GROMACS .gro file of C-alpha atoms in nm:
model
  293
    1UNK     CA    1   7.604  11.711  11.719
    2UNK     CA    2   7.700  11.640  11.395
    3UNK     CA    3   7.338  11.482  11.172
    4UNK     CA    4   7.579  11.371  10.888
    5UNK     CA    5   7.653  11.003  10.886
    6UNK     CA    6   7.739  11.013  10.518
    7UNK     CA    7   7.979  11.314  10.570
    8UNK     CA    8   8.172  11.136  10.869
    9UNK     CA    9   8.206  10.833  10.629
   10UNK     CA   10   8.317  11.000  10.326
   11UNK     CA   11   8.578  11.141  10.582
   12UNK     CA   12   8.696  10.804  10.636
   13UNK     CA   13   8.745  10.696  10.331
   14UNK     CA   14   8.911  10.987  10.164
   15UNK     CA   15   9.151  10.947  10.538
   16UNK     CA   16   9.228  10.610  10.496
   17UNK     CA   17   9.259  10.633  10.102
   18UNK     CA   18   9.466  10.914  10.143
   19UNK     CA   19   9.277  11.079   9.817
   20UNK     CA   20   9.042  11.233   9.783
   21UNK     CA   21   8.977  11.077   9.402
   22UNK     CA   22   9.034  10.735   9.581
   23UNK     CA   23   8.760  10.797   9.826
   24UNK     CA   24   8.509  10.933   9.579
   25UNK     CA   25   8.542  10.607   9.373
   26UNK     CA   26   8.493  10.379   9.700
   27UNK     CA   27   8.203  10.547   9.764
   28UNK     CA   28   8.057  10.632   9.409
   29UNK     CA   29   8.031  10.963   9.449
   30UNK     CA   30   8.190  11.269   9.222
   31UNK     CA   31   8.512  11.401   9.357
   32UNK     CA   32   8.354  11.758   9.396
   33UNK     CA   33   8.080  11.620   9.620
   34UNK     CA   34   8.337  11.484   9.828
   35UNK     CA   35   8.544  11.790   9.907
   36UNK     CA   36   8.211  11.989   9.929
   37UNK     CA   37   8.099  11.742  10.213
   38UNK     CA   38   8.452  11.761  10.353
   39UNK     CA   39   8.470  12.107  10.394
   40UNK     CA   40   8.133  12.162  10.497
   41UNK     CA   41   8.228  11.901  10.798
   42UNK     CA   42   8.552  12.055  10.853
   43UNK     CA   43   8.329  12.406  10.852
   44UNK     CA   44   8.095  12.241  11.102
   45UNK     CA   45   8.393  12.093  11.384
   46UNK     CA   46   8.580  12.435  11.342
   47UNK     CA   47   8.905  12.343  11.255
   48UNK     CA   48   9.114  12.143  10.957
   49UNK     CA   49   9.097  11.781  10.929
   50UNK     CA   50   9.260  11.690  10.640
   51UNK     CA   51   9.566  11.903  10.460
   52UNK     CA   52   9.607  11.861  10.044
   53UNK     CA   53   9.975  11.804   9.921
   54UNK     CA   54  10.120  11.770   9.614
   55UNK     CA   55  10.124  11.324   9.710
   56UNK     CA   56   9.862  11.258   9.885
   57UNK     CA   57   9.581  11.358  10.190
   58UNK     CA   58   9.701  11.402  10.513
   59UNK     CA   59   9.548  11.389  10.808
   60UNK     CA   60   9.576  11.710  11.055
   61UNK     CA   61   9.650  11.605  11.446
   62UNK     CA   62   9.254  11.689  11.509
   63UNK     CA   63   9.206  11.453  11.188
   64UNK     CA   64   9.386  11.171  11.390
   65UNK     CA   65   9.195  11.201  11.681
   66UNK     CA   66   8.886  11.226  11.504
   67UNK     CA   67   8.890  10.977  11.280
   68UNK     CA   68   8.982  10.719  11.579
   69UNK     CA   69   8.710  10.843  11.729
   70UNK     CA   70   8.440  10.836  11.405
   71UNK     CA   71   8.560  10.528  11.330
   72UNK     CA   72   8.489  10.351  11.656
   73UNK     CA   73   8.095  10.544  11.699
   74UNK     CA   74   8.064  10.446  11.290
   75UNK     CA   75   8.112  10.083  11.402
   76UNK     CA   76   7.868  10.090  11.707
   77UNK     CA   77   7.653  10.205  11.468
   78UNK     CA   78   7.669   9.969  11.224
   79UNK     CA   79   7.610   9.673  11.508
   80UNK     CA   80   7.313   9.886  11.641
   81UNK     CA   81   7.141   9.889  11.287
   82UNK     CA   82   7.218   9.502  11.221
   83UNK     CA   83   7.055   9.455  11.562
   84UNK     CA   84   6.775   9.656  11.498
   85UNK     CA   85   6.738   9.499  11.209
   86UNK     CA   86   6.723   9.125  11.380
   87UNK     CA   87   7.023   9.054  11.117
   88UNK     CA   88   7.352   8.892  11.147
   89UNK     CA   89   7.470   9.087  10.815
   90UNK     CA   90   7.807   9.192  10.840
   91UNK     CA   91   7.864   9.570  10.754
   92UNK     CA   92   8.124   9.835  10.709
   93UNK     CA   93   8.503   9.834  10.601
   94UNK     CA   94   8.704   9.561  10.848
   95UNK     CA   95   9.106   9.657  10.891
   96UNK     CA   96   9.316   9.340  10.901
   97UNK     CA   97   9.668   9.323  10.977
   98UNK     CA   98   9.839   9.009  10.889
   99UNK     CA   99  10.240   8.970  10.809
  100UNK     CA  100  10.253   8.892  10.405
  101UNK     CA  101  10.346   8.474  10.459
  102UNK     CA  102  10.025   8.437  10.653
  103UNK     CA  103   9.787   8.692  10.442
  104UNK     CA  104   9.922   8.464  10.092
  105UNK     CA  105   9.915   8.145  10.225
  106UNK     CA  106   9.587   8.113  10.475
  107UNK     CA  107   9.446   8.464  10.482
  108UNK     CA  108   9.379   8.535  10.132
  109UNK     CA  109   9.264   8.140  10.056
  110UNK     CA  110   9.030   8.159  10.340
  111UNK     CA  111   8.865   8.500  10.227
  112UNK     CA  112   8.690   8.384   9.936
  113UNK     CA  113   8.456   8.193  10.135
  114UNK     CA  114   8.423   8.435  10.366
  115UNK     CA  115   8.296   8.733  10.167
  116UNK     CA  116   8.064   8.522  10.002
  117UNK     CA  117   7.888   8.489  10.326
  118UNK     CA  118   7.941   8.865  10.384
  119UNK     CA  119   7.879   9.033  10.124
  120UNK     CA  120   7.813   9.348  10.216
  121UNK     CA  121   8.138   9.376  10.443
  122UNK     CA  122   8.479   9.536  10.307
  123UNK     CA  123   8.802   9.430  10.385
  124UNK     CA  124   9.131   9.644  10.404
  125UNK     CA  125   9.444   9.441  10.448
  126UNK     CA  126   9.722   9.585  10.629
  127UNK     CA  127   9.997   9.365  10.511
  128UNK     CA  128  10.329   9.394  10.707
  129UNK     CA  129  10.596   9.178  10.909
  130UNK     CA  130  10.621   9.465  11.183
  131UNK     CA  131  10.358   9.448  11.407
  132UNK     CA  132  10.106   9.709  11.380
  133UNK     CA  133   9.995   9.962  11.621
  134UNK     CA  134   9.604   9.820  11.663
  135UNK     CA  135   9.509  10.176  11.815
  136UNK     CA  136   9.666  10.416  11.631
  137UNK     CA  137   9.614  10.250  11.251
  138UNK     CA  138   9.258  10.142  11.385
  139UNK     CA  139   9.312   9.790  11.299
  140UNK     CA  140   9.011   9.553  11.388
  141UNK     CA  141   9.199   9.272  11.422
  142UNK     CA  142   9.573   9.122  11.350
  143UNK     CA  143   9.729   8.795  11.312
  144UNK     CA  144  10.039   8.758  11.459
  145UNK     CA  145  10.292   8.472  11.589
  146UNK     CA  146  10.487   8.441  11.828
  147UNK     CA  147  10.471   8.489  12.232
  148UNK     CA  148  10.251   8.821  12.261
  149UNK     CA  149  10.389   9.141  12.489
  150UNK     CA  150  10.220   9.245  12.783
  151UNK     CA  151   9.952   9.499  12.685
  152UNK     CA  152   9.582   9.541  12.738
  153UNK     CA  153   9.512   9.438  12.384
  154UNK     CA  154   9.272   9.141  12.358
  155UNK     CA  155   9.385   8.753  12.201
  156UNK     CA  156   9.243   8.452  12.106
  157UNK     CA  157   9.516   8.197  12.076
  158UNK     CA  158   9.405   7.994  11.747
  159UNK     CA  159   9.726   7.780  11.688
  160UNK     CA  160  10.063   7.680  11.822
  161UNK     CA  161  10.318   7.501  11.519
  162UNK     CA  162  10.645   7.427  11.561
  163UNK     CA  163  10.940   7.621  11.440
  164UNK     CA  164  11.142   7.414  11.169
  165UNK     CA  165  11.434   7.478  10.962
  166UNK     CA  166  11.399   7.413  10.637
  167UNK     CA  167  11.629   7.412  10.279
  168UNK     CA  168  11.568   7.318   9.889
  169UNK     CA  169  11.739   7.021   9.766
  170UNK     CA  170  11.945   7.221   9.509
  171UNK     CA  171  12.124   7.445   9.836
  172UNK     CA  172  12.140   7.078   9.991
  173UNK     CA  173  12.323   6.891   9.708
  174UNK     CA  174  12.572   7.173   9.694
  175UNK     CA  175  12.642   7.228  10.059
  176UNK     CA  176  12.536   6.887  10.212
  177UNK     CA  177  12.269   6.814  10.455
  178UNK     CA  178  12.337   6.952  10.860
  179UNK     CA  179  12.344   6.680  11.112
  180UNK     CA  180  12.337   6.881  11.398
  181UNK     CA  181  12.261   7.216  11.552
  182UNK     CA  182  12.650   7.333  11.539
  183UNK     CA  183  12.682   7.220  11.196
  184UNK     CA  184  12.476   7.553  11.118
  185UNK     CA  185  12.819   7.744  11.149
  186UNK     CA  186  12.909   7.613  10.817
  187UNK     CA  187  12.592   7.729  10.584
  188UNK     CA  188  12.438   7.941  10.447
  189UNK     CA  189  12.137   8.115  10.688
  190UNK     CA  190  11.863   8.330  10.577
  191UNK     CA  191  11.821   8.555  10.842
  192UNK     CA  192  11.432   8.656  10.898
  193UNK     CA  193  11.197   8.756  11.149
  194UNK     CA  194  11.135   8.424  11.331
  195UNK     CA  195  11.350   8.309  11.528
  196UNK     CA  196  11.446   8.658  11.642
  197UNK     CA  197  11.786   8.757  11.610
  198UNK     CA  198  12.077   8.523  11.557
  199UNK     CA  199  12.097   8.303  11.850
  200UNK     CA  200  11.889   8.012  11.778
  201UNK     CA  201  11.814   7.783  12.047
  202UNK     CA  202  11.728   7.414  12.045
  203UNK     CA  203  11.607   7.132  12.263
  204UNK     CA  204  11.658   6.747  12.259
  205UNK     CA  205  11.622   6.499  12.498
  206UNK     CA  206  11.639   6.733  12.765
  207UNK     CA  207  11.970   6.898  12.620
  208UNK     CA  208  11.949   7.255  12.510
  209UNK     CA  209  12.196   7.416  12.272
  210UNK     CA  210  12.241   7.708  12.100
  211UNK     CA  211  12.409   7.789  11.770
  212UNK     CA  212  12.534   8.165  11.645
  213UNK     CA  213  12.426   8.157  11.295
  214UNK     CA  214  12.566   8.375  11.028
  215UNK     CA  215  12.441   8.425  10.656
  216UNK     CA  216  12.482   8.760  10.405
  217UNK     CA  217  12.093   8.744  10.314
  218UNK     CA  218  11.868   8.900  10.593
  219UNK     CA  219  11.511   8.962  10.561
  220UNK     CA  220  11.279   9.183  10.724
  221UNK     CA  221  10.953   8.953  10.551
  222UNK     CA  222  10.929   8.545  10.614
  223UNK     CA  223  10.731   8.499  10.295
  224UNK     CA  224  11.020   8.655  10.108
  225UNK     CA  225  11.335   8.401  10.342
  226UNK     CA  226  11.082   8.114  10.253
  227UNK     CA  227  11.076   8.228   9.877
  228UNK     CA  228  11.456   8.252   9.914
  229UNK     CA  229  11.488   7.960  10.035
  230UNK     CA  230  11.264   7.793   9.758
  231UNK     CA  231  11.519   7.943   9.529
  232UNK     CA  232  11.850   7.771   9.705
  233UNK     CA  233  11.967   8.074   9.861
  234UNK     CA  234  12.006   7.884  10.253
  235UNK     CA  235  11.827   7.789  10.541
  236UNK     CA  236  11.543   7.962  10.646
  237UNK     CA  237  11.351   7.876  11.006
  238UNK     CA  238  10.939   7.953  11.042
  239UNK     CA  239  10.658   7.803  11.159
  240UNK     CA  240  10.620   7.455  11.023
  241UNK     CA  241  10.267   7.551  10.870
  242UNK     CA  242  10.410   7.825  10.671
  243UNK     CA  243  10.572   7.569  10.469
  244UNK     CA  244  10.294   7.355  10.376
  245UNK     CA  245  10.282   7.182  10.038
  246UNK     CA  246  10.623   7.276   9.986
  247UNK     CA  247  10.741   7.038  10.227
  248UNK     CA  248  10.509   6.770  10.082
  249UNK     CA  249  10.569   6.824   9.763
  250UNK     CA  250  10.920   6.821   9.797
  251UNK     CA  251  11.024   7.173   9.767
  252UNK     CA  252  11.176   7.201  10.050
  253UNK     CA  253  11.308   6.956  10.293
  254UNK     CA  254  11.312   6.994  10.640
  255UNK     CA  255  11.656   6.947  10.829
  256UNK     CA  256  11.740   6.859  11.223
  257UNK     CA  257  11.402   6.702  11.259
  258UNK     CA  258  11.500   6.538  11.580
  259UNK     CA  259  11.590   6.863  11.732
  260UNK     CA  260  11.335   7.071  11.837
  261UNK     CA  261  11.276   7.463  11.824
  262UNK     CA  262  11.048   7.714  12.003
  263UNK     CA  263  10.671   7.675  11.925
  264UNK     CA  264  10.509   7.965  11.792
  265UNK     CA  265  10.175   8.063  11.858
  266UNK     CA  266   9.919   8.234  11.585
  267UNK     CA  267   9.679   8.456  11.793
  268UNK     CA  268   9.417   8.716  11.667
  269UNK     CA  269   9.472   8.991  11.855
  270UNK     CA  270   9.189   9.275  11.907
  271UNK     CA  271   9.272   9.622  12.024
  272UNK     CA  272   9.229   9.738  12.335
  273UNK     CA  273   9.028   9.983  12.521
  274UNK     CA  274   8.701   9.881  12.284
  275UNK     CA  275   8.516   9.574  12.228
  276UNK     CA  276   8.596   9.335  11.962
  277UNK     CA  277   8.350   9.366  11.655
  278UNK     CA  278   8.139   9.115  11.540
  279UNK     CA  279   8.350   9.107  11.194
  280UNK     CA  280   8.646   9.092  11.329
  281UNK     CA  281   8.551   8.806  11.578
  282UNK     CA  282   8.381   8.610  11.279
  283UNK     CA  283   8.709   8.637  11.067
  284UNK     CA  284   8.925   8.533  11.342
  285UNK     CA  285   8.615   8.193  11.383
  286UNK     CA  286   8.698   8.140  11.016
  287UNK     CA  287   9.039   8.072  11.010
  288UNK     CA  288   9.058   7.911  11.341
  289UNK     CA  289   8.780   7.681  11.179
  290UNK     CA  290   9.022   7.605  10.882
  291UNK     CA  291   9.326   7.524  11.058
  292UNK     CA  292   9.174   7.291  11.236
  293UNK     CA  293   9.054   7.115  10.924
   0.00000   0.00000   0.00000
């Protein structure tokens, strides 16, 4: 049994860090303590964890499966002590995965509040539009839209918007305002990640109709079609919330209002195979508690 703690969580650090420099700093420690307390675990399991190269730290495939593992007894850990402790005092490093509209436009306004009342709990932001793996990348919890594959991973639905299209007033005024769904064929479309693919599909009075849209701007990131789209390059579809003030402020103007799109759902998703932890269930309580402000 490894008597440690502090080795198994400089481990972590200088894993997820990728650096061993990196880690030291995180955890305020010189750099030669940390590869002393490295080695010395490495000496203790029997086999290489980490490998040096000339870019970064990388883990070894018994560092993978160890630090999944370290990870998950760290956290247990860290509940144990808070409960010991009769304390509701969030501690330890929480991994959030968020696509990069959501993390700049609700995530990262909602944290300040939050890590005032949790001071003593680090965040890690895993910002991307693909959807990460919760297991492998040990991610605490993710916010994600859209209808949810069948897995054994754990969600709490926390909203459901509609999907709009949307388009500045300059690309209006110089390619005229769509009246309906076919008249797509004829602009400009900034292909992103929601609605998936090409085909999009709408709904009115019962009627459903889709339209083959075309444009020569795709994006693999919907806070970077909504930015093009503030900047007159097309029209860009997303969840109507992702365009809030712009739409009231007049930034962007939202077209075919009396057709409707799918509704996308924002869920906070918790890996599976290992209870949710009490961080990552308070986050996902915070920002279901500001949407529905």
């Amino acid at each position: 049994m490894i008597e440690n703690l502090a080795a198994l969580r400089v481990f972590v650090r200088v894993a997820r860090k990728r650096s061993f420099s990196a880690g030291a700093r995180d955890m305020n420690l010189p750099q030669p303590t940390v590869s002393r307390m490295i080695a010395a675990l490495e000496r203790e399991i029997g086999t290489p964890l980490l490998t040096r190269t000339t870019r970064a730290v990388v883990l070894t495939d018994a560092g993978i499966e160890f630090l999944s593992r370290v990870e998950s007894i760290l956290a247990q850990l860290d509940e144990a002590e808070q409960a010991a402790r009769g304390t509701h005092a969030l501690r330890g490093v929480l991994r959030v995965g968020t696509s990069a509209s959501f993390a700049s436009r609700e995530l990262l306004p909602a944290l300040p509040v939050f890590r005032a009342r949790h001071p003593q709990l680090s965040i890690e932001l895993l910002v991307d539009d693909y959807r990460q793996d919760l297991v492998t990348e040990n991610v605490d919890v993710a916010f994600r839209f859209g209808v949810l594959p069948n897995s054994s991973a754990m969600a709490r639905r926390l909203a459901v918007w509609p999907c709009i299209l949307v388009a500045s007033p300059v690309y209006l005024a110089h390619r005229g305002m769509p009246a309906t769904p076919a008249d797509l064929g004829a602009h400009e479309v900034i292909v992103g990640p929601a609605p998936a693919g090409r085909t999009w599909t709408f709904t009115q009075g019962g009627k459903q109709v889709s339209v083959e849209v075309k444009g020569s701007l795709a994006v693999t990131n919907a806070e970077v079609g909504i930015q093009a789209a503030l900047a007159g390059q097309g029209i860009v579809a997303a969840a109507s919330h992702a365009f809030e003030p712009d739409l009231s402020e007049g930034r962007l103007i939202q077209l075919l209002p009396s057709w409707q799109m799918a509704m996308l759902e924002l869920n906070a998703v918790f890996a599976a195979g290992k209870r949710a932890r009490p961080a990552a269930k308070a986050l996902a309580d915070h920002i279901a508690g500001r949407l529905t402000t």
